[in-house]
Tab-separated table of N, CA and C in Angstrom:
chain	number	residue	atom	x	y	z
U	1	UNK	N	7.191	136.083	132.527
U	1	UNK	CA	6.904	136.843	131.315
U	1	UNK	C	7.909	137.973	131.189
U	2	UNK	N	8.539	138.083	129.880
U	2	UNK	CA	9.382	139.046	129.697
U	2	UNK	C	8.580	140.641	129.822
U	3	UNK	N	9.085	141.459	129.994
U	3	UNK	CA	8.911	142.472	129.840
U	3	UNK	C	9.656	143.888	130.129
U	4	UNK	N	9.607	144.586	129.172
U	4	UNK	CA	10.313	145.939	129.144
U	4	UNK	C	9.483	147.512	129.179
U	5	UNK	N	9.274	148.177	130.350
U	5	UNK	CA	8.665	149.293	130.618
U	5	UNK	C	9.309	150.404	130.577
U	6	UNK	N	9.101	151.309	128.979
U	6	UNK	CA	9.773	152.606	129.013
U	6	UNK	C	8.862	153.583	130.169
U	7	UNK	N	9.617	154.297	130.500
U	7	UNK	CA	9.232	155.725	130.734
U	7	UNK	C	10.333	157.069	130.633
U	8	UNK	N	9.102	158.244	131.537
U	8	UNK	CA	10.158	159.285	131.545
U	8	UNK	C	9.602	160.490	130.034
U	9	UNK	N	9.049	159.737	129.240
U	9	UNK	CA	8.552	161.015	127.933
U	9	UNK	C	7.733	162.201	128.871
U	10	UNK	N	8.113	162.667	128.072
U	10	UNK	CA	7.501	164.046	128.239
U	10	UNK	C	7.585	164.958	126.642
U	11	UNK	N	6.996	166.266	127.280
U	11	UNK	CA	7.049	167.435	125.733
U	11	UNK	C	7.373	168.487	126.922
U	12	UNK	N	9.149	169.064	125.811
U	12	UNK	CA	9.847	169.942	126.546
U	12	UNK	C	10.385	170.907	125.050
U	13	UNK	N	10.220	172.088	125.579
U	13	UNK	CA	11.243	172.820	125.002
U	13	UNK	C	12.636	172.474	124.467
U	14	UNK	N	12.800	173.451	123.124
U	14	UNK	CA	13.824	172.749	122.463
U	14	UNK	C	15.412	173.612	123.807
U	15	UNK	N	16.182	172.660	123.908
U	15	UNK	CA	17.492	173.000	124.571
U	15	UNK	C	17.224	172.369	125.917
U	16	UNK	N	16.193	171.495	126.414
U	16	UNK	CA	15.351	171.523	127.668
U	16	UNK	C	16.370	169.023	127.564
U	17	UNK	N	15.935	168.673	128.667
U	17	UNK	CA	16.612	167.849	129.054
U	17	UNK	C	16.167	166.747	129.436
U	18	UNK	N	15.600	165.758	129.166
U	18	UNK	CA	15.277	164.624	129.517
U	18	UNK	C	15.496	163.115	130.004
U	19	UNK	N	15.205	162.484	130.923
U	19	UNK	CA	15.949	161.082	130.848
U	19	UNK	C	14.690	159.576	130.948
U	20	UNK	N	14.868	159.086	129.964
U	20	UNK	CA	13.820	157.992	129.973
U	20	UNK	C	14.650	156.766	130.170
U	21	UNK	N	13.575	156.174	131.129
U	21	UNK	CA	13.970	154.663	131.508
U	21	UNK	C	13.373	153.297	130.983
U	22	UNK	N	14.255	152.333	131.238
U	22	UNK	CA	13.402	150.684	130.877
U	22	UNK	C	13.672	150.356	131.981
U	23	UNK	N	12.846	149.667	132.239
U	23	UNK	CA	13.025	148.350	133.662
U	23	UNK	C	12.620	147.137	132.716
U	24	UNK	N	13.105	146.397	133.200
U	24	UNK	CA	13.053	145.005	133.072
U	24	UNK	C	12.056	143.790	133.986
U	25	UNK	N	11.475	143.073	133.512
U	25	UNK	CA	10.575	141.897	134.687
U	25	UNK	C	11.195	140.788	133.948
U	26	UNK	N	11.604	139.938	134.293
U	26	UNK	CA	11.582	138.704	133.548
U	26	UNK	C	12.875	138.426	132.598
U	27	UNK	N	13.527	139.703	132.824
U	27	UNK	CA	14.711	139.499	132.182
U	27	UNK	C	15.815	140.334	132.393
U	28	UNK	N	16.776	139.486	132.486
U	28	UNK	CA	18.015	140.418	133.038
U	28	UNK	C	19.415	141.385	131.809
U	29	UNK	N	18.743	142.877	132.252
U	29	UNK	CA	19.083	143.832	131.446
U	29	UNK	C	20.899	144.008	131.420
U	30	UNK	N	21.434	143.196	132.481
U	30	UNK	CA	23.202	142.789	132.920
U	30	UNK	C	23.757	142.061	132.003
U	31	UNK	N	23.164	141.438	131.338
U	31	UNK	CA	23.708	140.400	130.428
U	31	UNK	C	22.916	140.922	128.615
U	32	UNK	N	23.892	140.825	127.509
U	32	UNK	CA	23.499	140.637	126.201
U	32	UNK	C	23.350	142.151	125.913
U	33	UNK	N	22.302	142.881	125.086
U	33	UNK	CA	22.272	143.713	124.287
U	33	UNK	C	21.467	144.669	124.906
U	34	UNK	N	21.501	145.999	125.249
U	34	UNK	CA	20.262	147.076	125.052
U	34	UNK	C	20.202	148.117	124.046
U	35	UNK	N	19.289	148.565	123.799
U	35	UNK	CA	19.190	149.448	122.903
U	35	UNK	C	17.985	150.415	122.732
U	36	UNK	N	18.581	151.511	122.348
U	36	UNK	CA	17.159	152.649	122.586
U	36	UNK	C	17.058	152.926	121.191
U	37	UNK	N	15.521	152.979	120.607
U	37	UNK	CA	15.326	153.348	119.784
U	37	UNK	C	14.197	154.235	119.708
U	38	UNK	N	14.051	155.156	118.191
U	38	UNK	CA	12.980	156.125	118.250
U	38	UNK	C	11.762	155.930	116.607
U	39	UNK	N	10.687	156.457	116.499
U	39	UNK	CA	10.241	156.453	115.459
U	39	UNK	C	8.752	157.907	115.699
U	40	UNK	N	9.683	158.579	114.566
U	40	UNK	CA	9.001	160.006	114.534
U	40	UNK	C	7.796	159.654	113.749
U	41	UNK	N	6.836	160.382	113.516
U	41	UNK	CA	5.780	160.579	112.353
U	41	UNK	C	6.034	160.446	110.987
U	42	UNK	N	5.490	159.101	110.683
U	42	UNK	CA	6.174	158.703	108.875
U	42	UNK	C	7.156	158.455	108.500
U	43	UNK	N	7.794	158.303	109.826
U	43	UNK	CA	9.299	157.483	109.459
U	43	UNK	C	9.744	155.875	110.334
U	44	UNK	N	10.671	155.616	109.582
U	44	UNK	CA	10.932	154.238	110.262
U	44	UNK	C	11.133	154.504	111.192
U	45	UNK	N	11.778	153.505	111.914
U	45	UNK	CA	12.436	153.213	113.150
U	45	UNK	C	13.541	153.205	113.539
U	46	UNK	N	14.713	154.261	114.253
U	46	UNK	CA	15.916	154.485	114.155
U	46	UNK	C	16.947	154.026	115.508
U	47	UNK	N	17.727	153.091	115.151
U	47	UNK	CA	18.731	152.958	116.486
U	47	UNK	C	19.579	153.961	116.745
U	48	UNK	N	19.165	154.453	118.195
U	48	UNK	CA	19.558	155.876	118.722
U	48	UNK	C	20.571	155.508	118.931
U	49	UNK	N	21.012	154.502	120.387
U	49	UNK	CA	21.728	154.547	121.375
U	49	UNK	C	21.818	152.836	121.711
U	50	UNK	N	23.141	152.155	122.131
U	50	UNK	CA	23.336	150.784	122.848
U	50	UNK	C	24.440	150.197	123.313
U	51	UNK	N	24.174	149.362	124.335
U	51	UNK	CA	25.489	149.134	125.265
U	51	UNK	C	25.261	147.650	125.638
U	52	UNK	N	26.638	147.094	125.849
U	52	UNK	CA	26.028	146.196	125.874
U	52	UNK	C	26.610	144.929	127.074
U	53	UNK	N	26.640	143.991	127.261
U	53	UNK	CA	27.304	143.651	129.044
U	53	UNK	C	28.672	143.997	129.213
U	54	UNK	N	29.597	144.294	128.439
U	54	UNK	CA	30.931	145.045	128.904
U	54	UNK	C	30.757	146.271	128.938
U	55	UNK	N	29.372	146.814	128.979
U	55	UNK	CA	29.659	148.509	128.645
U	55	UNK	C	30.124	148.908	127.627
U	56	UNK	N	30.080	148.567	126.290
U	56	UNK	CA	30.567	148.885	125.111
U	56	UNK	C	29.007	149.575	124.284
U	57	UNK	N	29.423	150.488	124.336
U	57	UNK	CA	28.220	151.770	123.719
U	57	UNK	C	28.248	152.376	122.137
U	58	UNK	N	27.358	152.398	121.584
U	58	UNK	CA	26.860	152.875	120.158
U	58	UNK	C	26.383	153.821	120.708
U	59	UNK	N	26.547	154.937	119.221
U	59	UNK	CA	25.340	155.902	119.371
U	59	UNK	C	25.097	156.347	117.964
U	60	UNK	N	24.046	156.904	117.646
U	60	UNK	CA	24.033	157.521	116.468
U	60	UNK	C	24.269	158.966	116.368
U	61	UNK	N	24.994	158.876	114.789
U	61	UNK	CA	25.485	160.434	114.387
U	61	UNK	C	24.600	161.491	115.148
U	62	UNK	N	23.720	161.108	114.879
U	62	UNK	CA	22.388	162.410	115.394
U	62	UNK	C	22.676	162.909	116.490
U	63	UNK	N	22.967	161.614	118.247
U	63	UNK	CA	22.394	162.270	118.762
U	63	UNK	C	23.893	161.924	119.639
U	64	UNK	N	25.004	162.007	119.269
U	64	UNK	CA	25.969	161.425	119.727
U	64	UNK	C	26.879	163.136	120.557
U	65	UNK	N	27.060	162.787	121.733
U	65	UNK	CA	27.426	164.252	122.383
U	65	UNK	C	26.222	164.872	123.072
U	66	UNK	N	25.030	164.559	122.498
U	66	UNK	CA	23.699	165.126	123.454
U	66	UNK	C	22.800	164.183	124.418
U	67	UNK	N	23.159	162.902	124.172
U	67	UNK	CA	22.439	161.501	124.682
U	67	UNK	C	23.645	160.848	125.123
U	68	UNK	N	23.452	160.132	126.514
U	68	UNK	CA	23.953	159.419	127.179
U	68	UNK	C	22.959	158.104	127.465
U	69	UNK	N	23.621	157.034	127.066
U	69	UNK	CA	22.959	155.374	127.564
U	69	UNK	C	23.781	155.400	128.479
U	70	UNK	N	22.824	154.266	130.044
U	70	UNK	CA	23.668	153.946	130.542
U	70	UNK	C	23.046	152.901	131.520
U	71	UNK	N	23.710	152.157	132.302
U	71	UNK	CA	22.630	151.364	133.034
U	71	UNK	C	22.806	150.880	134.545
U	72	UNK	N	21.935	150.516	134.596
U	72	UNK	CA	21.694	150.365	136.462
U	72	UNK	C	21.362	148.909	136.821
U	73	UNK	N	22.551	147.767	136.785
U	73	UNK	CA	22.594	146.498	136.975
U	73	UNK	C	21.489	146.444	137.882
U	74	UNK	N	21.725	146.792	139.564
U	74	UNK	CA	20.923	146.486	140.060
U	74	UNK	C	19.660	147.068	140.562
U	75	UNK	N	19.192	147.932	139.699
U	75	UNK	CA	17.897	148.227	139.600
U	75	UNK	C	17.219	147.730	138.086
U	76	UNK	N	18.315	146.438	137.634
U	76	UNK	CA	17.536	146.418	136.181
U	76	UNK	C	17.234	146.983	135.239
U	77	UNK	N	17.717	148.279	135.404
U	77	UNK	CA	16.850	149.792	134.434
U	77	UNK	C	18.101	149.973	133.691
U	78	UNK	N	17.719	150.076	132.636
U	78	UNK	CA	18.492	151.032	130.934
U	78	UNK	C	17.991	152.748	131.119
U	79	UNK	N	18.421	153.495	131.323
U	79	UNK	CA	18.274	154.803	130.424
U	79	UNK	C	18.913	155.340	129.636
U	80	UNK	N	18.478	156.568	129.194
U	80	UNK	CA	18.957	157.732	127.943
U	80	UNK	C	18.023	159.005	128.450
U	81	UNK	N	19.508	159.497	128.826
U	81	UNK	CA	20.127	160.905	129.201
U	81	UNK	C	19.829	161.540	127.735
U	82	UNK	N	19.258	162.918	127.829
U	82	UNK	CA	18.785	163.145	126.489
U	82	UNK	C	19.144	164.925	126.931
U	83	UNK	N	20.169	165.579	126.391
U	83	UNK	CA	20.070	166.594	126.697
U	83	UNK	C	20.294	167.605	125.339
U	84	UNK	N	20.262	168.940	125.380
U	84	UNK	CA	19.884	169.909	124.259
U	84	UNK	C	19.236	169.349	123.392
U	85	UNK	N	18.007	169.294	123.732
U	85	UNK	CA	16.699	168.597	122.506
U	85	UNK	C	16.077	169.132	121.743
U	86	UNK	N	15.957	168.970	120.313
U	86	UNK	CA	15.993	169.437	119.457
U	86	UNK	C	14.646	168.965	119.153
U	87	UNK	N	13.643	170.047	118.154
U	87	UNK	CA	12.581	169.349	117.213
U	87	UNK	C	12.199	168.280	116.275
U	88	UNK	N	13.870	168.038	116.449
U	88	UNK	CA	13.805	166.892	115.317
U	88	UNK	C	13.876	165.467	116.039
U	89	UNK	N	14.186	165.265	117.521
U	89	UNK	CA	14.248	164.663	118.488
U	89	UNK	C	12.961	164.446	118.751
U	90	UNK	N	11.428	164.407	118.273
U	90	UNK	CA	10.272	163.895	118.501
U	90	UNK	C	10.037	162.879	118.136
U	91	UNK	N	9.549	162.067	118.781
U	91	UNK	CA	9.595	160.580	118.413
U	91	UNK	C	8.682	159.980	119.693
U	92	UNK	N	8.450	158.746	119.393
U	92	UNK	CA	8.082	157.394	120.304
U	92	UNK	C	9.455	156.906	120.533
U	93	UNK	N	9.860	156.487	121.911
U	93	UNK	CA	11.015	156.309	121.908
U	93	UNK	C	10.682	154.793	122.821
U	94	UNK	N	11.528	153.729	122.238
U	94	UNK	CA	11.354	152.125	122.451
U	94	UNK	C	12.629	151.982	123.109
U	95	UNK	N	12.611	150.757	124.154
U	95	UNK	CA	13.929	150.337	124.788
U	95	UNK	C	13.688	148.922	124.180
U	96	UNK	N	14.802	148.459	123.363
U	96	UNK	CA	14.770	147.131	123.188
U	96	UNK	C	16.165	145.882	123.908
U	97	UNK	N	16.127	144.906	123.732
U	97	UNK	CA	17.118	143.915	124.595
U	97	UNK	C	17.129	142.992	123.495
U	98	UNK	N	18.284	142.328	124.022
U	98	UNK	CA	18.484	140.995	123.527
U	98	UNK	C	19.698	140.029	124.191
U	99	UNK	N	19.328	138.945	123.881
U	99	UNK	CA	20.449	137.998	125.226
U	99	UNK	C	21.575	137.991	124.527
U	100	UNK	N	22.196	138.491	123.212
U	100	UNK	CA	23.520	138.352	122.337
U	100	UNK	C	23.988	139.401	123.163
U	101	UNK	N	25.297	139.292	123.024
U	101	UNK	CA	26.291	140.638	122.415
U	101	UNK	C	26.138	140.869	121.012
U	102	UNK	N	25.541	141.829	120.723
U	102	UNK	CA	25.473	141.983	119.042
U	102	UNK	C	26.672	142.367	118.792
U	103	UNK	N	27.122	142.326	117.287
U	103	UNK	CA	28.041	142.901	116.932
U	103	UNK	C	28.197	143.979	116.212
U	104	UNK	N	28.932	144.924	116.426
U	104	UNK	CA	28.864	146.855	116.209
U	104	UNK	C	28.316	146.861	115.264
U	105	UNK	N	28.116	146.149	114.111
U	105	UNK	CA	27.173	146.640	113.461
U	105	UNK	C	26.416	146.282	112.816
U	106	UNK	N	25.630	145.790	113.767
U	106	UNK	CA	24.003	145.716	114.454
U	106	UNK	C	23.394	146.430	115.493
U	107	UNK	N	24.392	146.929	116.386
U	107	UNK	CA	23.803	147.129	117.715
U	107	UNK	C	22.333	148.398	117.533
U	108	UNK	N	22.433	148.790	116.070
U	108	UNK	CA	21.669	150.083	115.757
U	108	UNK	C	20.411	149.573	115.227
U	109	UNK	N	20.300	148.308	114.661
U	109	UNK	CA	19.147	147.824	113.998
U	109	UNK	C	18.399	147.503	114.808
U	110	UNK	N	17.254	147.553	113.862
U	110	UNK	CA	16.183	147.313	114.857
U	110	UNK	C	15.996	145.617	114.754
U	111	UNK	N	16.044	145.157	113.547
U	111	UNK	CA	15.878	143.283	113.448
U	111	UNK	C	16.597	142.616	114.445
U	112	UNK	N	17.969	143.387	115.004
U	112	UNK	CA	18.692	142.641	115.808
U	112	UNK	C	17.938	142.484	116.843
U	113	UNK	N	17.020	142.960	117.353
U	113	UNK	CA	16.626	142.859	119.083
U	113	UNK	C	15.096	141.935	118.736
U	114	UNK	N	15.021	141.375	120.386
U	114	UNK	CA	13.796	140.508	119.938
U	114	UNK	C	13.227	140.755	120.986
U	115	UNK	N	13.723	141.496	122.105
U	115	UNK	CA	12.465	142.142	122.858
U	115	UNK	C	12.153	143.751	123.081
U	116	UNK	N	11.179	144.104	122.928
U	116	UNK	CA	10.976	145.330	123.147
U	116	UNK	C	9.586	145.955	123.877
U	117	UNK	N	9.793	147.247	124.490
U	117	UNK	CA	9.047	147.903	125.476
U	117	UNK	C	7.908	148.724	124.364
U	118	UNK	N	6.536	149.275	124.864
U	118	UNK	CA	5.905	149.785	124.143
U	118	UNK	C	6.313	150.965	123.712
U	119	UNK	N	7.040	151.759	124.537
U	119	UNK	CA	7.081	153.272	123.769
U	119	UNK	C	7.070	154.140	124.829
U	120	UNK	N	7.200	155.508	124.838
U	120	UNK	CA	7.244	157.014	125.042
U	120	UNK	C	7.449	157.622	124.570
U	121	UNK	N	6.300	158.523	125.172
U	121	UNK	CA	6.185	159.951	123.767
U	121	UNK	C	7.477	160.887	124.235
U	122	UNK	N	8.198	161.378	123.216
U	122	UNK	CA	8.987	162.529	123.550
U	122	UNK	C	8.504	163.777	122.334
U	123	UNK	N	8.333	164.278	122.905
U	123	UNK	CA	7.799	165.716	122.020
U	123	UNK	C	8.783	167.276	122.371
U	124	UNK	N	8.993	167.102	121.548
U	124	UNK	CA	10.307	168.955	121.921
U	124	UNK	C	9.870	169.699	120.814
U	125	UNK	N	9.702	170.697	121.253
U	125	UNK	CA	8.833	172.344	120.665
U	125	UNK	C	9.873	173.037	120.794
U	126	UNK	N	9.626	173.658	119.720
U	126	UNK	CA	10.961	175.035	119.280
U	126	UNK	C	10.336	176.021	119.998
């Protein structure tokens, strides 16, 4: 059975530093697509951050210079390095996969991925 387990949320002060992880069961995070995504209160769903088996990395305008993707072949695990965090940085934050190499531009959508983890809360207070 596939599966993808975020963690790592927390609620931190704004300028304060976080790093959330995916692990993987059932599927190997070395090969094809990852991608971190977020969805605040009443809004869609936004592709943060993604890399993908050459190490070729997206990020979005937002959070590009304050967030680092990166990954850990052999522990299976994706994270995002999340540093000077902002209020506007609250969200449920999703790790999603996929066995493609997407192409740049997709790697941000959310339709492109077909597996994904439940969530973590990230909450940052001014």
């Amino acid at each position: 059975q596939v599966q993808l387990v975020e963690s790592g949320g927390a609620s931190v002060q704004s300028g304060g530093s976080l790093r959330l992880s995916c692990a993987a069961s059932g599927y190997n995070l070395s090969s094809g697509t990852e991608g971190w995504f977020r969805q605040a209160p009443g809004k869609g769903r936004e592709g943060v951050a993604s890399i993908d088996e050459f190490k070729d990395i997206s990020y979005a305008d937002s959070v590009r210079g304050r967030f680092t993707i990166s990954r850990d072949n052999a522990k299976n695990t994706v994270y995002l390095q999340m540093n000077s965090l902002r209020p506007e940085d609250t969200a449920i934050y999703y790790c999603a996969a996929d066995l493609s190499v997407l192409g740049w531009n997709r790697r941000l959508r959310e339709d492109a991925y077909t597996v994904w983890g439940q969530g973590t809360q990230v909450t940052v207070s001014s």
